[in-house]
Amino acid sequence: MNFANFFAELKRRNVYKVAVAYAVVGWLAVQVTTQVFPIFEIPNWALRLIVLAIVIGFPIALVMAWAFELTPEGIKRTEDVDLATQASSKSRTWIYVVIVGALLSVGLFMLGRYGFREKISASSELPAKSIAVLPFENLSSDKENAYFTDGVQDEILTDLAKIADLKVISRTSVMQYKSGAPRNLREIGQQLGVAHVVEGSVQRAANKVRVNAQLIDARTDAHLWAQTYDRDLADVFAIQSEIAKAIADQLQAKLSPNEKKAIEQPPTTDLAAFDLYSRAKTLVLTAGLSATGEPDERKAIELLDEAVKRDPSFFDAYCQLAFAHEQLYAITGFDHTPARLALAEAAVQAATRLRPDAAETHLARAQYLYNGLRDYAGALAELEIARRGLPNDPRLFELTGYILRRRGQQEEGLRNLERAAELDPRNFNTLQQIALSYQALGRYAETIAALDRASAIVPDNAETRANRELFYLCWKADTRPLRQTIDAILAQGPGAIASAADTWFFCALAERDPAAAERALVALGDNPWLSNESPIILSHSFGEGLLARMTKDEARARTAFEAARVQQEKIVQAQPDYGPALCVLGLIDAALGRKDLALDEGRRAIALTPLEKDVINGSRVLQYFAITAAWAGEKELALQQLEAGLRAPVASEMLSYGALKLLPVWDPLRGDPRFEKIVDSLAPKE
């Protein structure tokens, strides 16, 4: 049989028609399953099985079309049918089937692409075993019991987070949904990416406690479970574990024996210690990188010290205490002293003695190794162990992100921070850190977008609003948006600007506005300047000296920098091997005309902070040495150092296009063609 006769035979036996009809109907079947299956949460393997069956069935259908023919008398072998005599009477039904099937397929595709899927995706994509525990309402007559209520809610959340089969949103993301305020649970579920929420209340009176909890399907507002517990106050931790197990049962979450044991273990037997711990934990969670965060950190440490004094076996309090000390030592750098590091180590050791194999112990060790010793490999190894017992804890991804950033793996570190944000989607601090990661990469448009995400969570946060426009200034060398934002914050009242006073001062310097700079310094008080550039901490006196340099008031500048030097020398003496502190001392000595001393201090700071050990601190110290050299009158060295600083792995605000073009700190280099060429090369490409 030649090819012409073969294709003619295919046509005579209706193989073409069957192929077209099968393809259209098969596509229709795929469209139906892909649109409908997600609604009923049918697993993806079932969809894949159907698609595979359709593909396998295609050649079978063609073979059947070749061998058999559908006739009014039924199915017969093709050889037994006189197709020629049936040609005139053959129904055109197959054509209509193809047309209708094609129209339905296209319609479902368009509906799925542009309409129906969008409407159902919000609910269908939410994991069924996902939950957020919202802040409980304090019904006690004593409002001081609010911390106790927060602690009860947090313990229930913590217990649920120990169950690997559940997705549990961290406390930092749910804190903003205050109790007592109207709540749109469907909207909250969408914002947090969960299918279920828990609400409740706590009433404490004398030695009795009443805890009410209810589980709600956020997709439908349906109440799935509710229970009220009236017990002795000493039974409050048993209530928490009972609630967690009841919720896990309602969501059909698998609960391993180890998870059940962990949930049933009370945090402490001392309720007063639990109150202290709950208050301290709230302070630690809310003390970010703002200019005013240090007092909250120190207060939290006092409360935790008192808690472990009351109950020396309070494991969770030791873990929190270690982290609080590490915040002062390394995260903010306010107290980078051996004494502070020793306190953090002692807290980790106490936690290790109490529960050497607990996942929280491994997390505490990881935090100490990273923050205290910059032992990145050791910290990552501890995190890997902790992950087995803390499957829902975003802190593991967050800390991994920080470690990778310090090692120079900026993109990978950023991905881990984004993963932490998925588990903790409304964690204000994590979103700020994501913004700083983009800024460190010099990607200002994405920095601003990340801060917009943070502002959507806390729209009235003055620091974030100001930082958004500060980064725009660094990117575009345009002060107008920042000045307008500062004016809007100032219009809210005299205290509103406190957390953004350092940004106001930056703006005033960029605009060469002495009056505004003076007002900003007053608002700043004793808090540091340039909090975004941690660990380069510039004091109020340093800022005053900088303002005086700008206005050519040499006497005031010397007085201010002398005062700053007294403060900074004490810091360096307390932490002699800390490069960032020595770097600031070099800046001050350069301002005071102590050229050789300033350059020596700057070089020693660089040697103490090698890039291969810590790319963030190393980049900062390297970059600020360019200012030291410029102030010391070493123009060639300053230009060389500036170029080296711009090549450093982490971008600095002080070396941004806006800062180089506008800030008075670079005035000693201004007018030099080489400096101007560098500045012009950084201008954003429109």
XYZ file of C-alpha atoms in Angstrom:
686
model
C 0.000 0.000 0.000
C 1.502 3.354 -1.021
C 1.263 6.496 1.174
C -1.597 8.006 -0.867
C -3.697 4.904 -0.489
C -2.768 4.663 3.224
C -3.950 8.197 4.022
C -7.077 7.623 1.941
C -7.750 4.525 4.004
C -7.251 6.546 7.244
C -9.869 8.969 6.013
C -12.232 6.167 4.888
C -12.009 4.542 8.309
C -12.722 7.863 10.151
C -9.353 7.795 11.939
C -8.893 11.549 11.306
C -12.270 12.331 12.790
C -11.613 10.234 15.869
C -8.184 11.863 16.360
C -9.641 15.384 16.229
C -12.597 14.519 18.425
C -10.393 12.698 20.945
C -7.964 15.625 21.147
C -10.761 18.146 21.764
C -12.614 16.020 24.303
C -9.349 15.082 26.022
C -8.395 18.735 26.351
C -11.871 19.453 27.721
C -11.387 16.713 30.330
C -8.037 18.181 31.374
C -9.561 21.673 31.684
C -12.419 20.352 33.839
C -10.107 18.473 36.204
C -7.620 21.338 36.568
C -10.436 23.777 37.417
C -12.561 21.535 39.647
C -10.078 19.323 41.525
C -8.490 22.182 43.564
C -11.904 23.166 44.944
C -12.289 19.764 46.598
C -8.598 19.583 47.548
C -8.141 16.440 45.424
C -4.395 15.700 45.409
C -2.266 16.546 42.388
C -1.376 12.902 41.754
C -5.010 12.231 40.771
C -4.859 14.991 38.146
C -1.573 13.634 36.827
C -3.109 10.132 36.612
C -6.028 11.408 34.518
C -3.729 13.292 32.134
C -1.568 10.168 31.750
C -4.649 8.037 31.009
C -5.776 10.516 28.331
C -2.338 10.425 26.690
C -2.168 6.608 26.741
C -5.724 6.349 25.437
C -4.985 8.376 22.289
C -3.186 5.635 20.279
C -5.698 3.080 21.546
C -8.545 5.229 20.228
C -6.838 5.466 16.822
C -6.401 1.674 16.632
C -10.046 1.174 17.562
C -11.105 3.681 14.881
C -9.102 1.759 12.276
C -10.488 -1.619 13.262
C -14.126 -0.864 14.151
C -17.025 1.268 12.988
C -20.053 2.528 14.907
C -23.225 1.685 12.943
C -26.971 1.862 13.675
C -26.750 -1.891 14.291
C -23.902 -1.450 16.795
C -20.114 -1.736 16.688
C -18.819 -3.819 13.778
C -15.452 -4.583 12.284
C -14.622 -2.073 9.576
C -14.190 -4.820 6.964
C -17.802 -5.890 7.528
C -19.230 -2.438 6.908
C -19.853 -0.921 3.497
C -18.715 2.604 4.328
C -19.364 3.848 0.856
C -23.071 3.120 1.126
C -23.224 4.875 4.506
C -21.389 7.988 3.445
C -24.506 9.809 2.302
C -26.474 8.982 5.422
C -23.667 9.436 7.965
C -24.577 11.763 10.767
C -22.595 14.916 11.281
C -22.929 14.513 15.068
C -19.169 14.161 15.498
C -18.681 17.654 14.039
C -21.041 19.130 16.617
C -19.285 17.194 19.379
C -15.954 18.643 18.304
C -17.291 22.199 18.055
C -19.107 22.090 21.401
C -16.139 20.420 23.075
C -13.752 23.024 21.682
C -15.959 25.901 22.819
C -16.305 24.427 26.305
C -12.547 23.848 26.517
C -11.693 27.380 25.454
C -14.327 28.776 27.798
C -12.995 26.819 30.767
C -9.430 27.808 29.918
C -10.299 31.517 29.803
C -12.414 31.271 32.932
C -9.636 29.467 34.745
C -7.014 31.894 33.488
C -8.838 35.136 34.184
C -11.801 34.601 36.452
C -12.845 31.489 38.299
C -9.381 30.449 39.379
C -8.668 33.900 40.738
C -11.829 33.781 42.816
C -11.223 30.333 44.268
C -7.432 30.485 44.493
C -7.482 32.441 47.722
C -9.290 29.651 49.530
C -8.186 26.595 47.517
C -4.480 27.365 47.818
C -4.581 27.706 51.590
C -3.172 24.578 53.246
C -5.977 22.766 55.072
C -3.712 22.122 58.066
C -2.693 25.745 58.598
C -3.545 27.899 61.575
C -2.966 31.222 63.315
C -3.553 31.770 67.036
C -4.784 35.344 67.397
C -4.184 37.402 70.564
C -6.548 36.395 73.348
C -8.766 38.897 75.129
C -7.925 39.721 78.747
C -11.206 39.577 80.690
C -9.535 39.965 84.093
C -10.454 42.995 86.160
C -6.742 43.610 86.719
C -5.380 44.935 83.437
C -1.873 43.926 84.505
C -2.969 40.392 83.644
C -2.721 41.335 79.970
C 0.820 39.932 79.945
C -0.455 36.690 81.469
C -3.091 36.494 78.725
C -0.416 37.087 76.082
C 1.605 34.289 77.642
C -1.302 31.835 77.501
C -1.909 32.599 73.819
C 1.806 32.328 73.052
C 2.142 28.952 74.777
C -0.785 27.521 72.785
C 0.816 28.823 69.600
C 4.204 27.420 70.629
C 2.687 24.006 71.369
C 0.967 23.881 67.976
C 4.187 24.914 66.236
C 5.833 21.750 67.561
C 3.551 19.631 65.345
C 5.274 18.992 62.024
C 1.978 18.254 60.255
C 0.724 21.817 60.847
C 1.639 25.165 59.360
C 1.538 27.601 62.277
C 2.008 31.359 61.961
C 4.496 32.915 64.370
C 3.466 35.264 67.158
C 5.156 38.256 65.566
C 2.700 38.073 62.669
C -0.429 37.830 64.821
C 0.456 40.452 67.471
C -1.149 43.267 65.483
C -4.604 41.655 65.503
C -5.384 42.966 68.949
C -8.079 41.345 71.022
C -11.278 43.264 71.625
C -11.151 44.914 68.194
C -13.478 43.832 65.346
C -11.835 41.118 63.275
C -12.565 40.071 59.712
C -11.432 36.471 59.990
C -11.617 35.774 56.264
C -9.380 38.748 55.572
C -6.999 37.772 58.373
C -6.808 34.235 57.015
C -5.891 35.592 53.589
C -3.285 37.978 54.997
C -1.640 35.216 57.014
C -2.105 32.473 54.432
C -3.997 30.103 56.738
C -7.269 28.196 56.570
C -8.016 28.324 60.303
C -7.717 30.724 63.218
C -8.008 30.363 66.968
C -9.598 33.050 69.108
C -9.993 33.068 72.857
C -10.074 34.862 76.170
C -8.519 34.521 79.610
C -10.026 35.566 82.918
C -7.862 35.325 86.014
C -9.200 35.919 89.505
C -7.433 34.950 92.730
C -6.420 31.294 92.315
C -8.861 30.535 89.506
C -8.598 30.900 85.767
C -11.099 30.601 82.937
C -9.782 30.029 79.433
C -12.076 30.055 76.439
C -10.843 28.948 73.010
C -12.557 28.394 69.671
C -11.353 27.083 66.326
C -12.780 28.780 63.245
C -12.515 28.002 59.550
C -11.350 31.382 58.213
C -12.538 30.481 54.704
C -16.178 30.104 55.734
C -16.372 31.628 59.251
C -17.649 28.233 60.434
C -17.027 27.405 64.106
C -15.403 23.981 64.200
C -14.713 23.592 67.915
C -15.030 25.555 71.143
C -14.327 24.826 74.780
C -14.322 26.702 78.084
C -11.987 25.582 80.875
C -12.588 26.543 84.505
C -9.649 25.371 86.587
C -7.300 26.244 89.386
C -4.681 28.755 88.270
C -1.953 26.138 88.692
C -3.608 24.095 85.910
C -3.238 26.808 83.261
C -0.385 25.013 81.472
C -2.379 21.785 81.343
C -5.200 23.780 79.739
C -2.836 25.088 77.085
C -1.638 21.626 76.114
C -5.217 20.296 76.082
C -6.273 23.079 73.724
C -3.331 22.399 71.411
C -4.086 18.663 71.272
C -7.811 19.289 70.709
C -7.061 21.638 67.799
C -4.604 19.164 66.285
C -7.288 16.482 66.528
C -9.872 18.721 64.835
C -7.468 19.402 61.962
C -6.566 15.699 61.755
C -2.897 16.539 62.238
C -0.563 13.662 62.940
C 0.901 13.872 66.431
C 4.041 11.847 67.116
C 4.843 10.568 70.619
C 7.727 13.049 70.905
C 5.492 15.931 69.822
C 2.833 14.892 72.327
C 5.459 14.763 75.081
C 6.810 18.206 74.135
C 3.324 19.730 74.168
C 2.526 18.300 77.592
C 5.697 19.670 79.221
C 4.868 22.891 81.147
C 7.270 25.829 80.751
C 7.475 26.472 84.507
C 5.661 25.784 87.749
C 6.051 29.382 88.947
C 3.288 31.629 87.610
C 5.067 34.793 88.733
C 8.127 33.737 86.734
C 5.838 33.048 83.774
C 4.430 36.586 84.022
C 7.943 38.057 84.005
C 8.921 35.899 81.039
C 5.796 36.887 79.074
C 6.463 40.597 79.597
C 10.112 40.212 78.596
C 9.308 38.215 75.466
C 6.939 40.930 74.267
C 9.652 43.553 74.781
C 12.241 41.506 72.880
C 9.836 40.954 69.985
C 9.019 44.661 69.678
C 12.549 46.048 70.177
C 13.804 46.317 66.629
C 16.655 48.247 65.076
C 15.131 51.660 65.710
C 17.059 54.411 67.442
C 15.020 53.856 70.620
C 15.216 50.060 70.985
C 18.047 49.708 73.524
C 16.055 50.532 76.713
C 13.490 47.816 75.918
C 16.237 45.242 75.460
C 17.807 46.087 78.821
C 14.425 45.996 80.559
C 13.699 42.579 79.057
C 16.990 41.266 80.454
C 16.086 42.526 83.931
C 12.725 40.734 83.775
C 14.270 37.486 82.531
C 16.970 37.584 85.205
C 14.228 37.849 87.800
C 12.278 35.004 86.165
C 15.175 32.525 86.261
C 16.012 33.618 89.781
C 12.508 32.604 90.841
C 12.650 29.378 88.827
C 16.197 28.185 88.013
C 14.699 25.380 85.890
C 12.849 27.774 83.553
C 14.320 26.532 80.261
C 12.475 28.883 77.872
C 13.486 31.910 79.927
C 17.176 30.987 79.627
C 16.843 30.670 75.838
C 15.178 34.081 75.654
C 17.761 35.580 78.016
C 20.637 34.362 75.848
C 19.073 35.972 72.776
C 18.443 39.266 74.611
C 22.111 39.482 75.638
C 23.139 38.673 72.049
C 20.964 41.502 70.755
C 22.934 44.013 72.818
C 26.248 42.366 71.994
C 26.026 41.840 68.251
C 22.687 42.667 66.658
C 22.588 46.306 67.734
C 26.185 46.460 68.963
C 25.304 48.689 71.925
C 27.353 46.559 74.315
C 29.896 44.530 72.359
C 31.914 43.614 75.438
C 33.351 40.324 76.711
C 31.168 40.676 79.805
C 27.974 40.800 77.727
C 29.096 37.823 75.637
C 29.853 35.856 78.812
C 26.305 36.496 80.050
C 24.883 35.159 76.792
C 27.104 32.083 77.009
C 26.062 31.428 80.620
C 22.380 31.500 79.622
C 23.002 29.041 76.752
C 24.900 26.719 79.105
C 22.050 26.825 81.624
C 19.560 25.886 78.900
C 21.862 23.081 77.742
C 22.114 21.621 81.252
C 18.325 21.600 81.574
C 17.470 20.097 78.153
C 20.608 19.144 76.225
C 18.733 17.467 73.363
C 15.846 19.898 72.919
C 15.457 21.564 69.529
C 15.241 24.940 71.290
C 18.658 24.264 72.853
C 20.186 23.710 69.420
C 18.558 26.922 68.192
C 19.943 28.822 71.201
C 23.418 27.421 70.497
C 23.126 28.394 66.826
C 22.199 31.950 67.781
C 25.123 32.152 70.202
C 27.629 30.719 67.712
C 26.487 33.195 65.082
C 25.979 36.338 67.163
C 28.720 35.751 69.685
C 31.506 33.885 67.905
C 30.742 34.342 64.195
C 31.123 30.560 63.887
C 28.979 30.180 60.787
C 29.612 26.490 60.108
C 28.872 25.553 63.714
C 25.688 27.647 63.733
C 24.402 26.046 60.513
C 25.059 22.566 61.912
C 23.056 23.374 65.055
C 20.226 24.783 62.937
C 20.021 21.557 60.959
C 19.482 19.610 64.192
C 16.980 22.165 65.515
C 14.943 21.911 62.297
C 13.833 18.373 63.192
C 12.023 19.521 66.313
C 10.975 23.016 65.173
C 9.490 22.385 61.724
C 7.341 25.516 61.716
C 9.788 27.962 63.260
C 10.651 30.866 60.927
C 13.609 31.780 63.145
C 15.569 28.918 61.596
C 15.223 30.358 58.085
C 15.747 33.884 59.392
C 19.010 32.995 61.140
C 20.165 30.987 58.125
C 19.557 34.085 56.019
C 21.629 36.248 58.354
C 24.498 33.749 58.349
C 24.568 33.530 54.576
C 24.544 37.333 54.310
C 27.607 37.533 56.570
C 29.354 34.933 54.412
C 28.760 37.012 51.300
C 25.964 34.816 49.913
C 23.579 37.747 49.666
C 21.083 36.282 47.195
C 20.804 32.954 49.017
C 20.483 34.770 52.328
C 17.677 36.874 50.886
C 15.827 33.721 49.727
C 15.952 32.335 53.265
C 14.561 35.578 54.670
C 11.731 35.428 52.129
C 11.044 31.841 53.257
C 10.901 33.055 56.866
C 8.411 35.697 55.741
C 6.208 32.973 54.226
C 5.984 31.273 57.629
C 5.706 34.596 59.418
C 4.071 36.782 56.742
C 3.392 39.852 58.839
C 6.628 39.902 60.798
C 7.544 43.558 60.602
C 11.187 43.009 61.540
C 11.733 40.303 58.915
C 10.338 42.555 56.186
C 12.654 45.327 57.333
C 15.571 42.897 57.108
C 14.510 41.906 53.604
C 14.557 45.603 52.708
C 18.066 45.947 54.165
C 19.189 42.922 52.145
C 18.053 44.604 48.940
C 19.725 47.846 50.040
C 22.964 45.975 50.723
C 22.806 44.756 47.126
C 22.219 48.317 45.919
C 18.751 47.387 44.594
C 16.848 50.419 45.831
C 13.605 49.886 43.916
C 13.183 46.480 45.595
C 14.250 47.978 48.931
C 11.400 50.468 48.702
C 8.940 47.740 47.651
C 9.896 45.654 50.711
C 9.385 48.649 53.000
C 5.988 49.182 51.385
C 5.118 45.615 52.441
C 6.186 46.474 55.976
C 4.228 49.737 55.967
C 1.097 47.883 54.880
C 1.333 45.985 58.165
C 2.116 48.950 60.432
C 1.081 52.009 58.393
C 1.728 54.486 61.191
C 5.324 53.428 61.851
C 7.311 56.657 61.485
C 10.672 54.920 61.188
C 9.615 52.792 58.214
C 7.899 55.668 56.439
C 11.009 57.810 56.809
C 13.382 54.999 55.827
C 11.447 54.421 52.620
C 12.141 57.967 51.489
C 15.689 57.865 52.876
C 16.482 55.012 50.513
C 14.860 56.979 47.692
C 17.215 59.849 48.588
C 20.194 57.474 48.476
C 19.034 56.172 45.105
C 17.994 59.395 43.354
C 19.725 62.171 45.366
C 16.288 63.765 45.787
C 15.412 64.965 49.311
C 11.896 66.201 48.586
C 9.916 62.993 49.339
C 11.806 62.506 52.624
C 11.304 66.106 53.703
C 7.573 65.868 52.964
C 7.323 62.662 55.000
C 9.241 64.206 57.901
C 6.915 67.232 57.837
C 3.884 64.929 57.902
C 5.280 63.020 60.904
C 6.102 66.246 62.748
C 2.522 67.414 62.201
C 1.300 64.462 64.277
C 2.866 65.855 67.452
C 6.255 66.462 69.091
C 6.847 62.834 70.089
C 5.962 61.228 66.772
C 9.378 61.814 65.197
C 11.470 60.151 67.942
C 12.121 56.827 66.159
C 12.836 58.625 62.857
C 14.920 61.505 64.256
C 18.147 60.028 62.862
C 16.648 59.991 59.363
C 15.483 63.582 59.833
C 19.045 64.556 60.729
C 20.357 62.809 57.587
C 17.850 64.761 55.472
C 18.740 68.079 57.114
C 22.442 67.510 56.425
C 21.705 66.601 52.803
C 19.706 69.828 52.401
C 22.326 71.871 54.286
C 19.584 73.087 56.634
C 21.227 73.934 60.034
C 17.941 74.826 61.755
C 16.308 71.520 60.833
C 19.468 69.646 61.834
C 19.431 71.306 65.272
C 15.795 70.310 65.784
C 16.538 66.765 64.685
C 19.394 66.478 67.192
C 17.080 67.626 69.968
C 14.530 64.992 68.933
C 17.281 62.363 68.765
C 18.241 62.955 72.396
C 20.883 60.515 73.606
C 20.040 57.951 70.935
C 22.581 57.134 68.210
C 22.646 58.415 64.694
C 22.698 56.209 61.550
C 20.948 53.208 63.105
C 20.566 51.617 59.644
C 24.352 51.480 59.320
C 24.784 49.211 62.347
C 27.330 48.460 63.731
C 28.701 51.953 62.915
C 27.131 53.801 65.841
C 27.565 57.572 65.739
C 26.616 59.371 68.937
C 24.612 62.542 69.498
C 27.877 64.421 70.146
C 29.277 63.156 66.851
C 26.183 64.479 65.084
C 26.595 67.832 66.790
C 30.210 67.987 65.610
C 29.161 67.123 62.067
C 26.586 69.918 62.066
C 29.200 72.371 63.363
C 31.630 71.344 60.586
C 28.889 72.021 58.030
C 28.308 75.531 59.407
C 32.069 76.212 59.725
C 31.784 76.648 63.499
C 35.228 75.280 64.353
C 35.027 75.948 68.093
C 31.725 74.123 68.502
C 32.918 71.307 66.266
C 36.029 70.717 68.389
C 34.029 70.780 71.625
C 31.498 68.295 70.246
C 34.088 65.916 68.831
C 36.135 66.052 72.038
C 33.009 64.989 73.948
C 32.353 62.257 71.382
C 35.923 61.028 71.740
C 35.647 60.644 75.503
C 32.559 58.471 75.011
C 34.050 56.457 72.156
C 37.370 55.835 73.890
C 35.532 54.198 76.790
C 33.709 51.962 74.317
C 36.967 50.964 72.606
C 38.666 50.246 75.923
C 35.782 47.963 76.886
C 35.878 46.157 73.528
C 39.431 46.610 72.168
C 39.138 43.988 69.422
C 35.903 45.310 67.945
C 36.651 46.892 64.563
C 33.488 49.043 64.161
C 34.078 50.853 67.466
C 37.699 51.559 66.531
C 36.550 52.744 63.105
C 34.339 55.413 64.728
C 37.221 56.495 66.974
C 39.322 56.972 63.832
C 36.616 59.205 62.333
C 36.567 61.351 65.465
C 40.357 61.697 65.594
C 40.375 62.706 61.924
C 37.810 65.424 62.731
C 40.071 66.607 65.558
C 43.085 66.853 63.231
C 44.931 63.863 64.696
C 45.857 62.554 61.287
C 48.352 59.788 62.027
C 46.356 58.419 64.941
C 43.147 58.466 62.900
C 44.696 56.593 59.967
C 46.278 54.035 62.284
C 42.943 53.412 64.026
C 41.159 53.064 60.685
C 43.666 50.534 59.374
C 43.560 48.516 62.602
C 39.756 48.502 62.400
C 39.960 47.019 58.889
C 42.444 44.380 60.063
C 40.119 43.421 62.932
C 37.138 43.078 60.595
C 38.222 41.094 57.525
C 35.665 40.698 54.743
C 36.158 36.941 54.620
C 34.971 36.702 58.233
C 32.061 39.144 58.098
C 31.160 40.876 54.835
C 28.643 43.242 56.445
C 30.819 44.666 59.213
C 33.903 44.341 57.010
C 32.294 46.364 54.231
C 31.154 49.075 56.643
C 34.594 49.521 58.228
C 36.270 49.561 54.820
C 33.836 52.164 53.502
C 33.983 54.507 56.480
C 37.771 54.554 56.312
C 37.355 56.561 53.096
C 35.725 59.337 55.165
C 38.510 59.114 57.759
C 41.149 59.535 55.047
C 39.254 62.456 53.469
C 38.929 64.246 56.811
C 42.618 63.584 57.523
C 43.544 65.413 54.312
C 44.771 62.265 52.520
C 42.870 62.819 49.276
C 44.642 60.114 47.241
C 44.097 57.520 49.941
C 40.466 58.639 50.343
C 39.749 58.197 46.630
C 41.427 54.792 46.580
C 39.474 53.747 49.645
C 36.231 55.088 48.187
C 36.677 52.954 45.072
C 37.502 49.933 47.255
C 34.430 50.634 49.381
C 32.201 50.771 46.313
C 33.517 47.346 45.273
C 32.754 45.873 48.719
C 30.066 43.151 48.816
C 27.612 45.236 50.851
C 26.427 48.701 49.828
C 26.428 51.492 52.401
C 24.077 54.456 52.688
C 27.109 56.693 53.172
C 28.552 55.599 49.818
C 25.272 55.810 47.913
C 24.773 58.227 45.021
C 22.595 60.513 47.163
C 25.019 60.638 50.089
C 28.081 61.221 47.920
C 26.335 63.974 45.995
C 24.694 65.784 48.927
C 26.192 65.058 52.345
C 28.790 67.448 53.814
C 30.942 64.538 55.044
C 32.334 64.329 51.499
C 33.073 68.045 51.145
C 36.891 67.568 51.408
C 36.772 65.644 48.105
C 34.175 67.774 46.386
C 35.425 69.563 43.273
C 38.074 66.960 42.508
C 37.334 65.663 38.972
C 38.061 62.086 40.022
C 35.533 62.291 42.865
C 32.911 63.910 40.637
C 33.428 61.194 38.038
C 32.796 58.518 40.677
C 29.624 60.299 41.797
C 28.342 60.660 38.236
C 28.976 56.957 37.571
C 26.534 56.086 40.376
C 23.686 58.234 39.048
C 20.569 56.116 38.346
C 19.994 55.280 34.710
C 16.600 56.657 33.721
